[in-house]
Short mmCIF file of C-alpha atoms in Angstrom, two decimals:
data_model
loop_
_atom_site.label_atom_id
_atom_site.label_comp_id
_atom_site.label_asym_id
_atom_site.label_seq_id
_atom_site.Cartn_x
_atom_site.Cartn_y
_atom_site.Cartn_z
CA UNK A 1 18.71 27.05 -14.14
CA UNK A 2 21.48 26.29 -11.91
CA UNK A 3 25.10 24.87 -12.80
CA UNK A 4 24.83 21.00 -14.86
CA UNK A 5 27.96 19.26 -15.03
CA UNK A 6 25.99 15.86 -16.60
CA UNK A 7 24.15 17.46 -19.57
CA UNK A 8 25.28 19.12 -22.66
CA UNK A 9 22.41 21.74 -22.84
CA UNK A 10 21.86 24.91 -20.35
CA UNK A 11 19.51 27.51 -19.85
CA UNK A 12 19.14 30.99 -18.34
CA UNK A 13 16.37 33.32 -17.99
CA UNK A 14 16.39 36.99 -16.88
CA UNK A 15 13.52 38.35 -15.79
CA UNK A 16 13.13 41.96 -16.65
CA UNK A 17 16.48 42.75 -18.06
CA UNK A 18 17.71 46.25 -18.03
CA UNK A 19 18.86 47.94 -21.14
CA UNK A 20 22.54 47.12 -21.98
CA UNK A 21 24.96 44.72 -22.72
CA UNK A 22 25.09 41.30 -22.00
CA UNK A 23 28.44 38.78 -22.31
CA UNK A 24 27.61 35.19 -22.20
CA UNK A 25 30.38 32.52 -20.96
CA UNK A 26 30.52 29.45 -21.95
CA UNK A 27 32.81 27.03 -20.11
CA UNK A 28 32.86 23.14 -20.41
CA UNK A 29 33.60 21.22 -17.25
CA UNK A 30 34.60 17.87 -19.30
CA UNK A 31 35.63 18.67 -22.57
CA UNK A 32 38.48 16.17 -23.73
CA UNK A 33 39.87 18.42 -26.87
CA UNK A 34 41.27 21.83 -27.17
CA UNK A 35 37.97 23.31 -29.22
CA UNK A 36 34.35 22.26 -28.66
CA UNK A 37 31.93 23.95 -31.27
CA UNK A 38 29.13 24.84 -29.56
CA UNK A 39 25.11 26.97 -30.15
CA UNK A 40 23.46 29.91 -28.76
CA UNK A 41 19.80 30.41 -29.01
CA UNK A 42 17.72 33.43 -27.71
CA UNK A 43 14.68 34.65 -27.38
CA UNK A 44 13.24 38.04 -26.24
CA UNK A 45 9.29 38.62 -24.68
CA UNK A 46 8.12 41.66 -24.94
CA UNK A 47 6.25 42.70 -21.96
CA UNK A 48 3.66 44.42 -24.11
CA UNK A 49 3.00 41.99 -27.12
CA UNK A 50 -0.19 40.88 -28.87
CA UNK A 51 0.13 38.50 -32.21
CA UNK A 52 -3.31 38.08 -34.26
CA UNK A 53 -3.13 33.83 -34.00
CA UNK A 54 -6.57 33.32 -36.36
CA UNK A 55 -7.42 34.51 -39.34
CA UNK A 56 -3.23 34.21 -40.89
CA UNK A 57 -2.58 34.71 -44.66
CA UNK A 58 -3.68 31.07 -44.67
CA UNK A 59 -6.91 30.96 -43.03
CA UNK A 60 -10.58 31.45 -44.87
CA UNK A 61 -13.40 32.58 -42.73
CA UNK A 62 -16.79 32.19 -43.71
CA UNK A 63 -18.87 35.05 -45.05
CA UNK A 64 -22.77 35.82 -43.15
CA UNK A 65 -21.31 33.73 -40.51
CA UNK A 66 -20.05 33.87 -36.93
CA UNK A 67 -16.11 33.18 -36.72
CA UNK A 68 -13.77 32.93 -33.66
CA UNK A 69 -11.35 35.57 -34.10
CA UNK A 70 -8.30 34.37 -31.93
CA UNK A 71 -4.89 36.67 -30.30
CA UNK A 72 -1.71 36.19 -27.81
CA UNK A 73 -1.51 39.38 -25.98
CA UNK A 74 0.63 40.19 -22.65
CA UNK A 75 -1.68 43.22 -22.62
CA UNK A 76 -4.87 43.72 -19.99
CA UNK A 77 -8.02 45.47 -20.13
CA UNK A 78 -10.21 46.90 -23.16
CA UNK A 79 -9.78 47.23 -26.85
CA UNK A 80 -11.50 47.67 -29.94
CA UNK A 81 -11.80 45.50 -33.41
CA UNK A 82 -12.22 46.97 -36.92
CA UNK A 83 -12.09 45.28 -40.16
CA UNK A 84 -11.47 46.94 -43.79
CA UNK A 85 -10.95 45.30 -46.98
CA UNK A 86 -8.55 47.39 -48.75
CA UNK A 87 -6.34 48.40 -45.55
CA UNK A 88 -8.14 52.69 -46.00
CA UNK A 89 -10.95 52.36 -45.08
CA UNK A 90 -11.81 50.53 -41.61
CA UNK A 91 -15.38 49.77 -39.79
CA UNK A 92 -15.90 49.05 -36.58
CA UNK A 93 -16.61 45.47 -35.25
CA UNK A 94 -16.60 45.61 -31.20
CA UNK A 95 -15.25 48.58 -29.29
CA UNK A 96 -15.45 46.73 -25.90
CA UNK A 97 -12.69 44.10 -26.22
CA UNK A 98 -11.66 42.06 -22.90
CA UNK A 99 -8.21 41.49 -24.47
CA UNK A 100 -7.61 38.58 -21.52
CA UNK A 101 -10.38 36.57 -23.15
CA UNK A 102 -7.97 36.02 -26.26
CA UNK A 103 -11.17 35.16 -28.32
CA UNK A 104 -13.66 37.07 -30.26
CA UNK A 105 -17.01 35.57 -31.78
CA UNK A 106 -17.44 37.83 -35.10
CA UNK A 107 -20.54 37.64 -37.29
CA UNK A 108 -18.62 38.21 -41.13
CA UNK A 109 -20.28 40.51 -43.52
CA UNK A 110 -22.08 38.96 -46.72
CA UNK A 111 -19.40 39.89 -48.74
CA UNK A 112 -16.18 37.74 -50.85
CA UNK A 113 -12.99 39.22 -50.74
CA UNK A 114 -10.08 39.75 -48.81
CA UNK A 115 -9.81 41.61 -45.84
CA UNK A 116 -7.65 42.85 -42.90
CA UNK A 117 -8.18 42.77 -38.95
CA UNK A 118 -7.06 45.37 -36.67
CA UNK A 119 -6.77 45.82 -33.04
CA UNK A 120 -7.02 49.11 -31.07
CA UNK A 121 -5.44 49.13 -27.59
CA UNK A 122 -5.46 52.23 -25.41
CA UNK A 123 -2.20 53.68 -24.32
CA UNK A 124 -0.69 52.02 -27.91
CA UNK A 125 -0.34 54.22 -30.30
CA UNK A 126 0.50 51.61 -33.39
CA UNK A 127 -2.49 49.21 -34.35
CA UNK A 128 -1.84 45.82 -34.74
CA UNK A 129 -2.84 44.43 -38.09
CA UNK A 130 -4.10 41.07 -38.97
CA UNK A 131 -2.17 39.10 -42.08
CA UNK A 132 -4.43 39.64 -45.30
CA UNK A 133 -6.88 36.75 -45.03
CA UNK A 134 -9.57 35.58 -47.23
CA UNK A 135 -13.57 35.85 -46.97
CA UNK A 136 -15.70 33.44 -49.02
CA UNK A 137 -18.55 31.20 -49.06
CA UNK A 138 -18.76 27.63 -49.73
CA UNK A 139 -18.39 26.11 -53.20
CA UNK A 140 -20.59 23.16 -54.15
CA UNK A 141 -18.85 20.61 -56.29
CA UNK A 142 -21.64 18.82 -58.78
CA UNK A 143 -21.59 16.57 -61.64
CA UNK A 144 -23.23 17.27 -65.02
CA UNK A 145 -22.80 14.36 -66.78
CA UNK A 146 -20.55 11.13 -66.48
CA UNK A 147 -20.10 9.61 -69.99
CA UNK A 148 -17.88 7.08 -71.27
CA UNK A 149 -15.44 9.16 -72.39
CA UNK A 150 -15.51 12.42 -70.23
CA UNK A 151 -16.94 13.99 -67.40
CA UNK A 152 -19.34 17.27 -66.44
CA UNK A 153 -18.23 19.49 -63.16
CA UNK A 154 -19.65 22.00 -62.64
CA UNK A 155 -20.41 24.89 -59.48
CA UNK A 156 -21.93 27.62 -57.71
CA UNK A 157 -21.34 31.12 -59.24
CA UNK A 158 -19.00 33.35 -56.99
CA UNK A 159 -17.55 36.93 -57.34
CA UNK A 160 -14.26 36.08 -58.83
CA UNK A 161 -12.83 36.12 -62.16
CA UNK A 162 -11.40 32.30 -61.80
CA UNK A 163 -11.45 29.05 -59.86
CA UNK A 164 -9.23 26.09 -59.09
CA UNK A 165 -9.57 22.67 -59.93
CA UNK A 166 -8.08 19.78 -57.58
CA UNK A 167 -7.57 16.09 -57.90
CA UNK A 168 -6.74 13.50 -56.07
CA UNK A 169 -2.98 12.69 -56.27
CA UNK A 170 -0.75 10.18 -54.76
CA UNK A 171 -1.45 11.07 -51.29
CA UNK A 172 -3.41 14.77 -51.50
CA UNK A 173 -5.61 16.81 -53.24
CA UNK A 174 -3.42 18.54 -56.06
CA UNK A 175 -4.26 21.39 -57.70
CA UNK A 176 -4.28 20.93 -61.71
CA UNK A 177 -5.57 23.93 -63.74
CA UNK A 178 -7.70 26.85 -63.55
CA UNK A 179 -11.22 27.85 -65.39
CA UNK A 180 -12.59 31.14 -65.57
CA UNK A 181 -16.32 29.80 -65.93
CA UNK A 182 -18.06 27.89 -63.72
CA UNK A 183 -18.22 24.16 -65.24
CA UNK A 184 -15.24 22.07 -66.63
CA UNK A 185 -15.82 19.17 -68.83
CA UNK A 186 -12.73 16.53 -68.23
CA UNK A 187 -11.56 14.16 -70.77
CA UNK A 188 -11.14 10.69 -68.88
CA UNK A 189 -8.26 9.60 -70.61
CA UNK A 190 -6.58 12.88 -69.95
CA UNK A 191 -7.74 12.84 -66.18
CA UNK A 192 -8.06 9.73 -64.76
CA UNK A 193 -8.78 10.48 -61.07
CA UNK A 194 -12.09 9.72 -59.70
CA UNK A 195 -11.83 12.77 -56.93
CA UNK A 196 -12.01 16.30 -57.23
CA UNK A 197 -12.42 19.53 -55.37
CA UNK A 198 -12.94 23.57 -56.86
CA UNK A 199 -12.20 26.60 -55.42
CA UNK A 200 -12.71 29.72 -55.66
CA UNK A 201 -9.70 32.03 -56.24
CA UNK A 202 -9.85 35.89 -54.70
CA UNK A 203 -7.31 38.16 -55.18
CA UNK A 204 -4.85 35.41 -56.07
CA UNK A 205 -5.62 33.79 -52.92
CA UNK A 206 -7.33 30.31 -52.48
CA UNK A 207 -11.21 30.77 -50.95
CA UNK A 208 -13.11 28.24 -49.33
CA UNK A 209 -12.66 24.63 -50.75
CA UNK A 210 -15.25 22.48 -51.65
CA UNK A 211 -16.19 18.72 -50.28
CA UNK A 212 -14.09 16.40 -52.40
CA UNK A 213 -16.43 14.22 -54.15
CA UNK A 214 -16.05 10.91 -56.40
CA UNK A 215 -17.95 11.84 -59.45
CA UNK A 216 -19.50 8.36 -60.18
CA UNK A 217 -20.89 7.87 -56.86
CA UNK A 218 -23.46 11.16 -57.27
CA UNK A 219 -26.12 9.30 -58.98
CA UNK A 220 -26.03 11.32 -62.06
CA UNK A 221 -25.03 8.50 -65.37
CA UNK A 222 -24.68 10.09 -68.95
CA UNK A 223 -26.84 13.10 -67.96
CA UNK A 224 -29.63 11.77 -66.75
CA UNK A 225 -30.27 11.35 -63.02
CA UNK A 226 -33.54 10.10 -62.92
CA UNK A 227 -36.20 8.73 -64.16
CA UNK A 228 -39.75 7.92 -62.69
CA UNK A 229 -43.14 7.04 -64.10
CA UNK A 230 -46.36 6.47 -62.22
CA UNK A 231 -50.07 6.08 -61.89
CA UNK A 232 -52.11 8.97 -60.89
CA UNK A 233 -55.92 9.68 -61.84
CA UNK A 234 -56.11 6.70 -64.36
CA UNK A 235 -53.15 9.27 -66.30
CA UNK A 236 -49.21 8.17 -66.33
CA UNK A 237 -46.99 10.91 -64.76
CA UNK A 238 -43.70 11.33 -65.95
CA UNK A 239 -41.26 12.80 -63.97
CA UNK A 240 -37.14 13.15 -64.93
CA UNK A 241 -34.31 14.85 -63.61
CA UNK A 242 -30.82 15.30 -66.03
CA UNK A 243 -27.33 16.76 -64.21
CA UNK A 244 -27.17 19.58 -66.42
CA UNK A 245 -28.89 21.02 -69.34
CA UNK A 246 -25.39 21.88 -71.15
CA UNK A 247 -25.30 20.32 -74.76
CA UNK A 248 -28.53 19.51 -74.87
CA UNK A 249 -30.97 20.07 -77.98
CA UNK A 250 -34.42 18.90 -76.26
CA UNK A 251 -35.55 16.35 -73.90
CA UNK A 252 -38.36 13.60 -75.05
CA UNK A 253 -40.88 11.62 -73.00
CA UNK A 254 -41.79 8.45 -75.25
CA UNK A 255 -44.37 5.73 -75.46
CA UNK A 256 -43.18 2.62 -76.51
CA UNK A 257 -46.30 0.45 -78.18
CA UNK A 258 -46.59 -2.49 -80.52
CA UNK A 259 -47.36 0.30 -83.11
CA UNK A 260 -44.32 2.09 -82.29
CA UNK A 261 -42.96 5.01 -80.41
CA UNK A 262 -45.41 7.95 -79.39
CA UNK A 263 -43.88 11.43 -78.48
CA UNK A 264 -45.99 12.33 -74.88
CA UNK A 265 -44.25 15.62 -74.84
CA UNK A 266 -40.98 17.14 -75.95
CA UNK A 267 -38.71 20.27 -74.70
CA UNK A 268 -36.72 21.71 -76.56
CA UNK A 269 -33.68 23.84 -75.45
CA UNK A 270 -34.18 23.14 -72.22
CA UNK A 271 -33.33 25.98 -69.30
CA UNK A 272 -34.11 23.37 -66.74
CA UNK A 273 -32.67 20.10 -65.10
CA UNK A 274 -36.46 18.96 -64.64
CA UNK A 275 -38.95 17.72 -66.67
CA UNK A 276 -42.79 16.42 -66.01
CA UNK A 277 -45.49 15.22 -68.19
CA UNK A 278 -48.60 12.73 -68.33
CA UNK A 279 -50.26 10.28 -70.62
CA UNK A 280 -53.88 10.09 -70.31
CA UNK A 281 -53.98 7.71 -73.45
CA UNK A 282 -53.34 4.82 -70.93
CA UNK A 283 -53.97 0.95 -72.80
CA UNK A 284 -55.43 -1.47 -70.24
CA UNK A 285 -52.44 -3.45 -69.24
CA UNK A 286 -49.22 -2.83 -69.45
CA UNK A 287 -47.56 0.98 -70.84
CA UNK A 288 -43.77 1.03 -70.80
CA UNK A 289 -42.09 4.94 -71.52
CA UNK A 290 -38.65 5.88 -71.27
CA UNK A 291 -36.77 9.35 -71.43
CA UNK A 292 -34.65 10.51 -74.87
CA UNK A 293 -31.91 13.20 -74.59
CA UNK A 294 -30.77 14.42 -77.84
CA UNK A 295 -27.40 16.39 -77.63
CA UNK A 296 -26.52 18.87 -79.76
CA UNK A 297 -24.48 16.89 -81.48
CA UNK A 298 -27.26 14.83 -83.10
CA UNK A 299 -26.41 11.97 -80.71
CA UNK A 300 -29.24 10.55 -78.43
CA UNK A 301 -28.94 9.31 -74.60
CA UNK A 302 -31.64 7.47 -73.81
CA UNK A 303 -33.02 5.69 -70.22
CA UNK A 304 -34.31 2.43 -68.87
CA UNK A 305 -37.66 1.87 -69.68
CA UNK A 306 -40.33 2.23 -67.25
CA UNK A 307 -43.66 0.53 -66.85
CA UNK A 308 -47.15 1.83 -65.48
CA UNK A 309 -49.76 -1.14 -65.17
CA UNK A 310 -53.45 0.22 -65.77
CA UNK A 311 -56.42 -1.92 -64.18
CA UNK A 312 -59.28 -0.02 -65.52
CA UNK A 313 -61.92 -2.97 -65.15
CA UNK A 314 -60.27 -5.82 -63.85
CA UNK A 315 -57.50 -6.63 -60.66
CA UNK A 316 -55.67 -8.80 -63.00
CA UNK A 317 -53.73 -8.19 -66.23
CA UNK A 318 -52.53 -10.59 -68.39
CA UNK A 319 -49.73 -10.90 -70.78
CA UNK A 320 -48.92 -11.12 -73.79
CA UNK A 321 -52.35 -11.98 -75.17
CA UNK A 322 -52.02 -13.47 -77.51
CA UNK A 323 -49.31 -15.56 -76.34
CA UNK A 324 -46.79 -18.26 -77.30
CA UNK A 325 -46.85 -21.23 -76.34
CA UNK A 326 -43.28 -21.85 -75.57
CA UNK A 327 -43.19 -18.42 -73.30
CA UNK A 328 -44.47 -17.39 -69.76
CA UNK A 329 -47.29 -15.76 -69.60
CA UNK A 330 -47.50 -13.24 -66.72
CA UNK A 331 -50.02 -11.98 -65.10
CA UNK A 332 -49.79 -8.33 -62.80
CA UNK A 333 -51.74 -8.19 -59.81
CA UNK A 334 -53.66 -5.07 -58.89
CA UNK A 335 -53.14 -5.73 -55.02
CA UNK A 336 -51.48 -9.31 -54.05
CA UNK A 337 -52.54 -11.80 -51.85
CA UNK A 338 -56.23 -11.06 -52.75
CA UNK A 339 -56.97 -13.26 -55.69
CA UNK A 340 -56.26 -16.67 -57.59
CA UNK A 341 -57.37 -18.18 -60.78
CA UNK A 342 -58.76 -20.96 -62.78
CA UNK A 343 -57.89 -21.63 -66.46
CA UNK A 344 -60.37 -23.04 -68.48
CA UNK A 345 -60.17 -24.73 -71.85
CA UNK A 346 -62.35 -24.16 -74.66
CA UNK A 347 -64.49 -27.45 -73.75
CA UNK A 348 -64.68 -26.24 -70.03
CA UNK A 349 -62.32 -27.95 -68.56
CA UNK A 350 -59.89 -26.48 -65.52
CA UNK A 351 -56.83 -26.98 -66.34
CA UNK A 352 -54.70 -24.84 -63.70
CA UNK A 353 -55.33 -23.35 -60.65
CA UNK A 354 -52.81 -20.92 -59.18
CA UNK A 355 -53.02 -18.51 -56.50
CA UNK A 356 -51.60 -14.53 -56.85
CA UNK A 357 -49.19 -14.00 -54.23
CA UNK A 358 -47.17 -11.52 -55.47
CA UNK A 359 -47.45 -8.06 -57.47
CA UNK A 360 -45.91 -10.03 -60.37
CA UNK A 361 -47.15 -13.87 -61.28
CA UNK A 362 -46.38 -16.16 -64.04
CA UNK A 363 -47.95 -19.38 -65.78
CA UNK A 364 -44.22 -21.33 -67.08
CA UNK A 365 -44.40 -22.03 -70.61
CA UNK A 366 -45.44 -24.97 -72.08
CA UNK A 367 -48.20 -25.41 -69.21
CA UNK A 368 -50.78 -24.21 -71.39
CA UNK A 369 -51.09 -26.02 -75.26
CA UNK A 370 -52.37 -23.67 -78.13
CA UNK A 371 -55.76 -22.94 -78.14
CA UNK A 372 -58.98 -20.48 -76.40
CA UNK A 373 -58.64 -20.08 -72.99
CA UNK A 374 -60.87 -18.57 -70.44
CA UNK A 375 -59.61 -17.09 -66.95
CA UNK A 376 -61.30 -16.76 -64.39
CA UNK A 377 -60.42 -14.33 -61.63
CA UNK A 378 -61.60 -14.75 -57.86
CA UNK A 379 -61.61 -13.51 -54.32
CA UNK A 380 -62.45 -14.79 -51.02
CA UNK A 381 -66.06 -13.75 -52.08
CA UNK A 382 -66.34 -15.47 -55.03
CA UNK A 383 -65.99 -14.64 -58.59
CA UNK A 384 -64.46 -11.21 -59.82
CA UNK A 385 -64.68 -11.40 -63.99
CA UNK A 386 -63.09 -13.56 -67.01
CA UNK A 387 -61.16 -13.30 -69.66
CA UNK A 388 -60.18 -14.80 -72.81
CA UNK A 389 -56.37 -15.45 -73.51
CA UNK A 390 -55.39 -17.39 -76.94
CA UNK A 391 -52.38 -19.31 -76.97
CA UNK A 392 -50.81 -19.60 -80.15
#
């Protein structure tokens, strides 16, 4: 504060200036020319300021949620808080404000839109109004479908009449286009990012962003997300999950079978993203299903096909039968570890013996020649059943 020969900037303060008019000197103690250009910056605290610091214009606070209101204030003592959404008419919030704690813990109404702040100081006759901010809830980003050639998004409904899409740019989420409803389906070849982020838009202000997500890491392929079969009361339950029901004409559980496919149970129009059904018909052995989507389109998505192994009478299935005798045979195993077998010729003889170690077990090919056989299937205790296998 004091007089600097060695440095080239200087600065004075004045506590408590009276009102007036103030000349400023500038004089340079080594300046080698006849003109030096030269800056003057000021500033001016007032002794009674506040300034809202959180929510600005650019902040979103979360609705039915508790949000730290934040302020700079020279001021002491108690105030009050309301809040209004059109800037008429205001509620109150808190009318007990410690204005030194420069914090306040509000719980946000349930409601989207924008709204305004104000503080009430005693002794002040002007209010001090918060910058327009933005209330909103979160928006959750999920995929529909992810075909070859384009892609489902698609979000939570909000109050607002559109909603920005993002992608991921060079460096940043960028925003590309708005939608008025609340699913876009993306041509690949048009949009070739992988990321993307919505949000909502209120009162041509941005509302709370959703995650960014990589749509082909959410488990969801060409609409269908899952697809599960299992054994429960000697029935088959069917169980399958698709991202969306959008474009789709009905969904089909089917029965695969040596005769052909069986229909187990079919919806049509679907209003749901889940789907259950069961098979009592079970065949001892083996009874493979898998899941058809038919689009509205006439084209058909279908899924893997699942198996459900039925032991009805014995711990052992085998299969094919009949069999080749240039291919595996294999033989499922009701509980592994627990059994082996002997293979037995049509004169008696044993030709193999081969333990069941695993859930799934197979004789090579071309270990057994064409003909009858008989196996035999045994525990620790001895002798469980037989049956016949041709080889052909």
């Amino acid at each position: 504060r004091k007089t600097d020969t060695l440095n080239n900037v200087e600065q004075i303060s004045i506590d408590n200036p009276q009102a007036g008019n103030y000349d400023l000197k500038i004089r340079g103690s080594r300046v080698v020319t006849s003109t030096q250009p030269f800056s003057i910056a000021y500033q001016i605290d007032s002794m009674d300021q506040f300034v809202w610091t959180y929510p600005t214009a650019s902040d979103v606070l979360r609705t039915a949620e508790r949000n730290v209101l934040r302020w700079q204030t020279t001021l002491t003592g108690s105030a009050s808080i309301e809040f209004s959404t059109n800037g008429n008419a205001w509620q109150i919030v808190d009318s007990n404000i410690n204005l030194s704690d420069h914090y306040y813990k509000w719980d946000a109404p349930d409601t989207m839109t924008t709204a305004l702040l104000r503080m009430k100081v005693p002794g002040i006759a002007t209010s001090i109004v918060s910058d327009t901010f933005v209330l909103s809830v979160t928006t959750k980003l999920n995929v529909g479908f992810n075909c070859n050639d384009s892609v489902l998004l698609y979000w939570n409904k909000q109050p607002v009449a559109q909603y920005q899409i993002y992608n991921l740019g060079a460096k940043y989420l960028e925003p590309v286009f708005t939608v008025a409803d609340t699913f876009s389906v993306l041509k690949k070849s048009q949009f070739p990012s992988l990321y993307y982020a919505v949000t909502p838009v209120v009162s041509n202000k941005n509302g709370l962003r959703s995650y960014a997500i990589n749509y082909t890491d959410q488990g969801v392929g060409c609409y269908l997300r899952t697809f599960l079969t299992s054994l429960q009361n000697n029935s088959a339950l069917l169980t399958a999950e698709v991202g969306t029901f959008y474009n789709i004409a009905s969904v089909s559980f089917q029965k695969l079978t040596t005769a052909g496919i069986q229909m187990v149970q079919t919806f049509t129009s679907p209003t749901t993203t889940s789907f259950t059904a069961t098979d009592a018909g079970l065949s001892r052995g083996v009874n493979r299903y898998r899941l058809a989507i038919q689009l509205v389109n006439g084209s058909l998505v279908y899924s893997n096909v699942e198996t459900v192994y039925y032991f009805p009478d014995m711990p052992v299935i085998v299969f094919p039968n009949p069999s080749k005798q240039n291919e595996p045979i294999t033989l499922i195993v009701q509980t592994p570890f627990t059994y082996s077998i002997q293979v037995f010729d049509a004169t008696g003889k044993k030709v193999l013996i081969q333990k069941l170690d695993t859930f799934t077990n197979q004789i090579p090919p071309f270990v057994l020649s064409k003909g009858l056989y008989f196996i035999k299937v045994l525990t620790e205790d001895g002798r469980v059943g037989v049956q016949k296998l041709v080889v052909q």
